[in-house]
Short mmCIF file of C-alpha atoms in Angstrom, two decimals:
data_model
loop_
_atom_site.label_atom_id
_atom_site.label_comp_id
_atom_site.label_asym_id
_atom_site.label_seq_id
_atom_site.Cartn_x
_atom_site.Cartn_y
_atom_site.Cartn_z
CA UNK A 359 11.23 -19.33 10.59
CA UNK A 360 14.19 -16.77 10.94
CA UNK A 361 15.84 -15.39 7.76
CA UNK A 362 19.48 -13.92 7.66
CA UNK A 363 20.71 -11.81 4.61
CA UNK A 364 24.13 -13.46 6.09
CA UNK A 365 25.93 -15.25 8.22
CA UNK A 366 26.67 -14.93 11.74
CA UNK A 367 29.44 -13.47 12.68
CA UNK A 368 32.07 -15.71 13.72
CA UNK A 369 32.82 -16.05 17.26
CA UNK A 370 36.26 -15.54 16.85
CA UNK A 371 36.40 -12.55 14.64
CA UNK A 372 37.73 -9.18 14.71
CA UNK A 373 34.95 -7.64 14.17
CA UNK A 374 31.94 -7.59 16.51
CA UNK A 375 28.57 -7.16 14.99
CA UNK A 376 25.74 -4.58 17.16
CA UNK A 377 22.28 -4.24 16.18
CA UNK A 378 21.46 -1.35 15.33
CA UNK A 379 17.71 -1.37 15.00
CA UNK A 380 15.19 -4.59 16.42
CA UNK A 381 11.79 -4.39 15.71
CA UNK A 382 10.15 -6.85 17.96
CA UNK A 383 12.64 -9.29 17.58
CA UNK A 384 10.51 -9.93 13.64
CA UNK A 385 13.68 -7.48 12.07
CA UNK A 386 17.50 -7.24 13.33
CA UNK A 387 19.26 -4.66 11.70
CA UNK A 388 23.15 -5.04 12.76
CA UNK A 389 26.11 -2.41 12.37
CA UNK A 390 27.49 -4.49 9.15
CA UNK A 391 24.31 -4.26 7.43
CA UNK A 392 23.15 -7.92 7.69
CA UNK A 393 19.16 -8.95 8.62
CA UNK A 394 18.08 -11.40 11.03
CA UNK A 395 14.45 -11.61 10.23
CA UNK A 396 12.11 -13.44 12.70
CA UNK A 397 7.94 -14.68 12.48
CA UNK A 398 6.01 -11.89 11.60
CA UNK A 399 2.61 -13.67 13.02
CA UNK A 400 3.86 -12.53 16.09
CA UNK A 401 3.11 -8.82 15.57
CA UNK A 402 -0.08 -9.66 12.81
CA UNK A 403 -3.42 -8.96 14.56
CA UNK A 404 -4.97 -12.96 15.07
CA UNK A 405 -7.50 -14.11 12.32
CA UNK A 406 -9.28 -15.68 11.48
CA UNK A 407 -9.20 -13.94 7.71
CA UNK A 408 -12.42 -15.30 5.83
CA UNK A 409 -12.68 -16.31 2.23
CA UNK A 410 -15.00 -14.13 0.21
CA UNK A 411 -17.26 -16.42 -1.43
CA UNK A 412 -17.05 -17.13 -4.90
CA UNK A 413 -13.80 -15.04 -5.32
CA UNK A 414 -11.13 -16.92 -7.53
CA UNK A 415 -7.30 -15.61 -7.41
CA UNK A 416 -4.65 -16.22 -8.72
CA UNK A 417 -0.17 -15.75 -8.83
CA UNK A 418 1.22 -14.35 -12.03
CA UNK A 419 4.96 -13.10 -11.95
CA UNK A 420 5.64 -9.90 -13.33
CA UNK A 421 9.35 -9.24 -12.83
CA UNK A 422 10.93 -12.73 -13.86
CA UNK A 423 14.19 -11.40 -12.89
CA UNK A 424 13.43 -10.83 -9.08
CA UNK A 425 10.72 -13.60 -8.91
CA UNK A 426 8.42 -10.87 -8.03
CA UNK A 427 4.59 -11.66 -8.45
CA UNK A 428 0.67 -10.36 -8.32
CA UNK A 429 -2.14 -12.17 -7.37
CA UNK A 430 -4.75 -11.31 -8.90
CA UNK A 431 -8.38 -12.01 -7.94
CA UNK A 432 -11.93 -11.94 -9.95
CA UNK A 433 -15.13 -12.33 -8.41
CA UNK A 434 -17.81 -14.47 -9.38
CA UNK A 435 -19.52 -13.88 -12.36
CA UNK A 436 -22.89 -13.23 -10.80
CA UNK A 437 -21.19 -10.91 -8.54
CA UNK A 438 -19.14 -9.23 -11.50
CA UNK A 439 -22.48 -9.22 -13.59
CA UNK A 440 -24.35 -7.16 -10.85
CA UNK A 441 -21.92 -4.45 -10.94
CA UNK A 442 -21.26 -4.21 -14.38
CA UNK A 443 -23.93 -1.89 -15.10
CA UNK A 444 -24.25 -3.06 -18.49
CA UNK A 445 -20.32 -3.22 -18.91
CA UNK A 446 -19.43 -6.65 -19.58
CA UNK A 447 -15.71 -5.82 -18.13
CA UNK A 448 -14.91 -4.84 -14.64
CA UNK A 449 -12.67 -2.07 -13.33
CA UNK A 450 -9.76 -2.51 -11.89
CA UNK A 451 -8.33 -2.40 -8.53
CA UNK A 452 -4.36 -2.16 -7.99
CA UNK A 453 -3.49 -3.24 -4.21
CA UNK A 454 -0.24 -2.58 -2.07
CA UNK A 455 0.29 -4.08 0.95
CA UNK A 456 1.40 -2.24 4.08
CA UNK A 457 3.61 -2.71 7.01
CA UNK A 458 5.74 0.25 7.16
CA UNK A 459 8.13 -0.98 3.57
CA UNK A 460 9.88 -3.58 6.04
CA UNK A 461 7.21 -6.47 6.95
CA UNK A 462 4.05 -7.27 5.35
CA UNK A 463 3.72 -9.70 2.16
CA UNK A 464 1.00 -9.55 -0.93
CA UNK A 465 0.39 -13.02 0.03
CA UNK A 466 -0.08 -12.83 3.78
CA UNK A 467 -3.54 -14.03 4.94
CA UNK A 468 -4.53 -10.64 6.17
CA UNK A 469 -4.34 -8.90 3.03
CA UNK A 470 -5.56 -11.90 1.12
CA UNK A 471 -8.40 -11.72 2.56
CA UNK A 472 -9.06 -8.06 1.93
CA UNK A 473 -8.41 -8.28 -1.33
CA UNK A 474 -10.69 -10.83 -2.15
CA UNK A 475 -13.40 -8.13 -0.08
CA UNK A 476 -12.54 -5.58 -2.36
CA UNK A 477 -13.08 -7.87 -5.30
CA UNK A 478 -16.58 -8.81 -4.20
CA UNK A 479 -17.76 -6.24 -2.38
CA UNK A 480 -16.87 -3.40 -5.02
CA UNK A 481 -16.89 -5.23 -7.69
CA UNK A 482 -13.63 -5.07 -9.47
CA UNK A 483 -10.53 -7.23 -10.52
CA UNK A 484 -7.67 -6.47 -7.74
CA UNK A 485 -4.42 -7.00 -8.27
CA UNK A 486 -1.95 -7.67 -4.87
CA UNK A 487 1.44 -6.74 -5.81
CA UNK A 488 4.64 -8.14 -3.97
CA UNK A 489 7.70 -5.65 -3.83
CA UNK A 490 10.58 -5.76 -2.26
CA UNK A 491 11.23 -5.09 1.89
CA UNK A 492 13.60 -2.47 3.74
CA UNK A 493 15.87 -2.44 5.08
CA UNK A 494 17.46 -5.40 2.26
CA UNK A 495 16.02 -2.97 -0.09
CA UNK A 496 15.68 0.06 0.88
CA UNK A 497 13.45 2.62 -0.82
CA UNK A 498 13.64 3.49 -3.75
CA UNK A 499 13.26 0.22 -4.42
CA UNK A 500 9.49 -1.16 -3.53
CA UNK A 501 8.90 2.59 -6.28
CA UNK A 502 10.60 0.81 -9.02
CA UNK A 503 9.32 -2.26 -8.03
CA UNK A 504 6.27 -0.20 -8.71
CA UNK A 505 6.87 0.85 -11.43
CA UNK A 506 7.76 -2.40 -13.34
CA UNK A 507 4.89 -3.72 -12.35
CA UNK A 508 2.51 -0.86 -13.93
CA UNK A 509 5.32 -1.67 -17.30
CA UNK A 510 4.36 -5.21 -17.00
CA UNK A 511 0.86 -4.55 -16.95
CA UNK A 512 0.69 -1.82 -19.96
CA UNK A 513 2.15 -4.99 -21.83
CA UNK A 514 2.45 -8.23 -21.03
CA UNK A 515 0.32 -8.35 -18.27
CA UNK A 516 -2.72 -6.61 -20.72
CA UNK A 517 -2.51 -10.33 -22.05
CA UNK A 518 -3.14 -12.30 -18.97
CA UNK A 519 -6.31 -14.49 -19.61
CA UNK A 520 -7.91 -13.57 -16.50
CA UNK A 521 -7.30 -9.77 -17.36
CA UNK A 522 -8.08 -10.15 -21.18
CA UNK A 523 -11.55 -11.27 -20.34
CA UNK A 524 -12.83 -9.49 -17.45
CA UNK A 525 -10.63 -6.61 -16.87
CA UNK A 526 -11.32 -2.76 -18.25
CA UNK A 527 -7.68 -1.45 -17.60
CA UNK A 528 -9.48 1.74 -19.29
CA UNK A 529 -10.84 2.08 -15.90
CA UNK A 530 -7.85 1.33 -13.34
CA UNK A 531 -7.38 2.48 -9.58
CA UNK A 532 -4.10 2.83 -7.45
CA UNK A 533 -4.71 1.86 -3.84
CA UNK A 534 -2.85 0.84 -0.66
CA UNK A 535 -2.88 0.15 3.24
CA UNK A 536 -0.17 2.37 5.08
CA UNK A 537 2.82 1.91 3.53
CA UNK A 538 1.34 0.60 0.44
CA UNK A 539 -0.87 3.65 0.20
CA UNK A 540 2.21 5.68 0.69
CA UNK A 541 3.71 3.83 -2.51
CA UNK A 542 0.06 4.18 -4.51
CA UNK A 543 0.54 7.71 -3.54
CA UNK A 544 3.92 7.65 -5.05
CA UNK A 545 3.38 5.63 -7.83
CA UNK A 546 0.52 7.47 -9.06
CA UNK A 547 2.91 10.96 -8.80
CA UNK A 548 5.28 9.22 -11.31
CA UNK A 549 2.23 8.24 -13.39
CA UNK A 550 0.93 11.83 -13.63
CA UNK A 551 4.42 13.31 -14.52
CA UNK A 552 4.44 10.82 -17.57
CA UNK A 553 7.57 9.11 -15.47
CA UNK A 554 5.59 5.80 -15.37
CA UNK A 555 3.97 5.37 -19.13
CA UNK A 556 0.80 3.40 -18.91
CA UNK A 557 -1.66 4.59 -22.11
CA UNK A 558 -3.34 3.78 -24.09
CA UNK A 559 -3.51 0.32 -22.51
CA UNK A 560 -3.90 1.69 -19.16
CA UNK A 561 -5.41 4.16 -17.31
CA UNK A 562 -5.20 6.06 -13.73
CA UNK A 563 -9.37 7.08 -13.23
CA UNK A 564 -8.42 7.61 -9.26
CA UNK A 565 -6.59 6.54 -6.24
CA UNK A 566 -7.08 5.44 -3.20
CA UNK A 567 -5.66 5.64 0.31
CA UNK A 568 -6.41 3.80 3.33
CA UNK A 569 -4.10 5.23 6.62
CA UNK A 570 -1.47 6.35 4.81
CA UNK A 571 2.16 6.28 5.99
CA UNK A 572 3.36 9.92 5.42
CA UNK A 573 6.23 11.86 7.74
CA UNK A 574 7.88 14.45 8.17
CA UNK A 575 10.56 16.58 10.70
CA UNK A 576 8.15 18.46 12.06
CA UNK A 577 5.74 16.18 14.42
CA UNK A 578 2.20 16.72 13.39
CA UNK A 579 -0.43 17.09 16.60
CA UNK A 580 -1.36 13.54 16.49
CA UNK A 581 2.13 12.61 16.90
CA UNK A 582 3.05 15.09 19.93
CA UNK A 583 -0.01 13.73 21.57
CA UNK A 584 -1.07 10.40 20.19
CA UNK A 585 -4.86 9.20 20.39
CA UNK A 586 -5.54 6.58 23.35
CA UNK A 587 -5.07 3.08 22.02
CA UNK A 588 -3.12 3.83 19.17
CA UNK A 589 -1.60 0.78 17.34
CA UNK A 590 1.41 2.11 15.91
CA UNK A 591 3.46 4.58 17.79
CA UNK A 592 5.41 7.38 16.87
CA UNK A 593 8.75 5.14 17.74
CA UNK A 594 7.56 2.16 15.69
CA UNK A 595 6.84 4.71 12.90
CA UNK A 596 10.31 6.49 13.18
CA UNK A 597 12.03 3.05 13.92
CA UNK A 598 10.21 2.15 10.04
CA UNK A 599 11.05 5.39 8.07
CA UNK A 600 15.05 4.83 9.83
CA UNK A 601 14.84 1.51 8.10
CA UNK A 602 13.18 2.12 4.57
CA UNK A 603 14.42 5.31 3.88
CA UNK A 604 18.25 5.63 2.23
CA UNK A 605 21.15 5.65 4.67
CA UNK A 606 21.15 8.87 6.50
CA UNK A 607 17.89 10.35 5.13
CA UNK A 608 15.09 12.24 7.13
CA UNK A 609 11.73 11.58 7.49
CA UNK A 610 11.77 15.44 5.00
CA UNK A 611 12.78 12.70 2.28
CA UNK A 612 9.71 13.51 -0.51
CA UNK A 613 9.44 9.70 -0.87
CA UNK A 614 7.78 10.03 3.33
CA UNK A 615 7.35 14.11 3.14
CA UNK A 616 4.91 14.84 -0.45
CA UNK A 617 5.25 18.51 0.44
CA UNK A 618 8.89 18.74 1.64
CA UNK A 619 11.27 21.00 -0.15
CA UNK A 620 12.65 19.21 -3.42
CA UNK A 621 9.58 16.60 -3.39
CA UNK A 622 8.15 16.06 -6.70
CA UNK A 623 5.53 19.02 -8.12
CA UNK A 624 2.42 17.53 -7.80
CA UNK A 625 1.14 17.00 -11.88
CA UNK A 626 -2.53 16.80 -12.74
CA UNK A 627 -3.36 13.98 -10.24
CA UNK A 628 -6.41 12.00 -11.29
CA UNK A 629 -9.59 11.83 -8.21
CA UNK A 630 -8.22 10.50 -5.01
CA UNK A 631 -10.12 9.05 -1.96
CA UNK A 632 -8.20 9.74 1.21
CA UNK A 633 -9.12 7.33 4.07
CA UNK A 634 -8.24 8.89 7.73
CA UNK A 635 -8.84 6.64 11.01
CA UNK A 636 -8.95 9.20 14.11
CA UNK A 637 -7.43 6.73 16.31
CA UNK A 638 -3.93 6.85 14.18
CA UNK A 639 -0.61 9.13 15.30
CA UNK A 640 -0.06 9.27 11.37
CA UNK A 641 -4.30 10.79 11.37
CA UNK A 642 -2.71 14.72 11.31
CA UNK A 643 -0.70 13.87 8.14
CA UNK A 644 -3.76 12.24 6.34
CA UNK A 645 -5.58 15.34 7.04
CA UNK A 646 -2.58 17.76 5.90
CA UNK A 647 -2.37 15.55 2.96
CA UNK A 648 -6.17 15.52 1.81
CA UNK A 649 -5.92 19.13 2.87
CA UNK A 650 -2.91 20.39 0.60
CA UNK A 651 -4.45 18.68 -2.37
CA UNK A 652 -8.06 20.24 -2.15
CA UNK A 653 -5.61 23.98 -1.90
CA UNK A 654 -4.12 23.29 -5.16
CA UNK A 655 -7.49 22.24 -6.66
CA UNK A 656 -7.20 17.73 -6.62
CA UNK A 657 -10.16 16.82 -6.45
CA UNK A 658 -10.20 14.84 -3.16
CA UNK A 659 -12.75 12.98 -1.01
CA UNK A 660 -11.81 12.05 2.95
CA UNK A 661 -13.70 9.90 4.59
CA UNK A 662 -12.90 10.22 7.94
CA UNK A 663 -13.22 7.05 10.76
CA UNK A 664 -12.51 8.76 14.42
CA UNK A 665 -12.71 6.09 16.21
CA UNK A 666 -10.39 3.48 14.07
CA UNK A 667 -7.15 2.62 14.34
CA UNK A 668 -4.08 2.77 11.64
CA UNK A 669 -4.87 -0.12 9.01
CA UNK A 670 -8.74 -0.95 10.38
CA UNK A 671 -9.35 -1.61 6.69
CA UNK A 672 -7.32 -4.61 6.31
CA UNK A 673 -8.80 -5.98 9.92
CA UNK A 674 -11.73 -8.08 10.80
CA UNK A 675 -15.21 -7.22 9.15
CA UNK A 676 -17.22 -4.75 11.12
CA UNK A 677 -19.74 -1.86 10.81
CA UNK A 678 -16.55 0.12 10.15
CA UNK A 679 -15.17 -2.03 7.39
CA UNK A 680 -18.97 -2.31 5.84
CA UNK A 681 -19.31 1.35 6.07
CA UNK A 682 -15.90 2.15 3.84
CA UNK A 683 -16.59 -0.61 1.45
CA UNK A 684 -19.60 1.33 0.37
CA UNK A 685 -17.75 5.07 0.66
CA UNK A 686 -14.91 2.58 -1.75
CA UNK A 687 -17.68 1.18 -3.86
CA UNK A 688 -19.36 4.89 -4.65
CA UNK A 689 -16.09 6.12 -5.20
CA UNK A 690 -15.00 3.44 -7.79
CA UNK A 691 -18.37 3.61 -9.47
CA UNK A 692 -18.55 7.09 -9.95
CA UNK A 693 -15.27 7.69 -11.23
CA UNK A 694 -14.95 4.76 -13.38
CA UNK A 695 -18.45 6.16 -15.27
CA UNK A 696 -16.32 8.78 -16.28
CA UNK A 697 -13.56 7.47 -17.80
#
């Protein structure tokens, strides 16, 4: 199904519209500003995506006003009872999706069914959050989308039956694939500086990011000579950043650079677990990123996957997958006992 954000041009018009930027035919950016969108199951890796057994989800919206919703997903209670460790509430798993701020969707079968993982195999209550796409909206949009949502659940969403009964929001993670870890990243900056408000309802006991989508001017040495078999390219992952990022930004922009000059001074963050595939251009940023933080005294954890590719988290189960939902479970567990 193709989606415009307006018309065509008319045939006989004055004005003649060029695109500008087309990413595999699934986005067409044109000259006036307009967006031809196309099937993104083109570009998604095949499925099938299983169903995790005994995992129930749900939609709830949290931003009436732009229709925007999460889904939110339990597990079953002799699942949620095994890892409660004597806790009759779960912790709390906050998901964003990836696909570079431009395609990708909470409710996209793909990250469905890794949520629904994450809600078994950890065990927690996850919550998918939609935001809104670049280049319609460009950033800083999907951040305040963010950032509404972590409003909605400090109030409102605190109510929810589903989180009312099983969810400790005492003991909440940030997480995200690519571009959604780039926005848990983000998100859990603004959180730290007291930007985003979330206690006493709420709170941050860690983060979590799996191939994050960082940048910058300067290419890192994954980028000047990419891994073999790389997924994502350097010119799909400039092609993204010229797309999400405002009009006539670089890829120094602190929203894609966390260590660029004028990005935001990194506050207390709270314990983050850095996920770095080896077979991913964006692998040297990861590392700079875990890196930087363990100079200034975060306490980080990388768990590094050499021979993955960008996003292997969100693909189909393997000794890989298995192996990081264990590093995610420990991780969870331990930092959640401390809160």
């Amino acid at each position: 199904m193709v989606q415009s954000t307006s018309p065509p041009a008319m045939s006989g018009g004055t004005a003649q519209r060029v695109v500008v930027e087309d990413f595999f035919g699934v986005i067409k950016l044109f000259s006036d500003g307009s967006v031809v969108r196309g099937d993104e199951t083109t570009i998604i890796p095949p499925g099938p995506y299983p169903d995790a057994p005994g995992v129930q989800w749900k939609d709830a919206v949290y931003d009436a006003a732009r229709g925007l919703k999460v889904r939110v997903y339990r597990p079953s209670p002799a699942a949620a009872a095994c890892g409660s460790e004597g806790n009759n509430k779960l912790p709390v798993l906050v998901y964003f999706h990836g696909g570079g701020y431009c395609i990708g969707a909470y409710d996209q079968p793909i990250f469905h069914s890794f949520c629904q993982r994450l809600a078994a195999g950890i065990p927690a209550v996850v919550l998918s959050v939609q935001y809104r796409l670049a280049p319609e909206h460009r950033l800083p949009a999907a951040i305040e989308d963010a950032a509404t949502f972590f409003s909605w659940l400090r109030g409102a969403g605190a109510a929810e039956p589903w989180l009312a009964g099983s969810a400790d929001l005492s003991r909440t993670f940030v997480s995200g694939v690519s571009a959604g870890a780039n926005l848990a990243h983000n998100a859990v900056v603004q959180i730290a500086s007291g930007e985003i408000v979330l206690e006493p309802a709420v709170r941050v006991a860690g983060y979590v990011l799996f191939s994050a989508f960082f940048g910058s001017e300067e290419r890192v040495a994954t980028e000047s000579d990419p891994p073999a078999g790389a997924s994502l390219t350097v010119a799909m992952s400039d092609q993204l950043w010229r797309m999400a990022l405002p009009v006539g930004a670089t890829r120094d922009h602190p929203l894609a650079n966390p260590f660029a000059p004028g990005s935001p001074i990194l506050e207390p963050l709270p314990p983050a677990l850095v996920v770095a595939p080896g077979r991913d251009v964006l692998y040297g940023h990861v590392l700079r990123y875990a890196a930087r933080l363990k100079e200034m005294g975060k306490a980080v954890e990388l768990a590094e996957f050499v021979d993955e590719g960008h996003g292997f988290s969100v693909g189909q189960p393997s000794e890989a997958t298995e192996e990081l939902m264990g590093i995610l479970k420990r991780f969870v567990n331990r930092h959640a006992a401390l809160s």
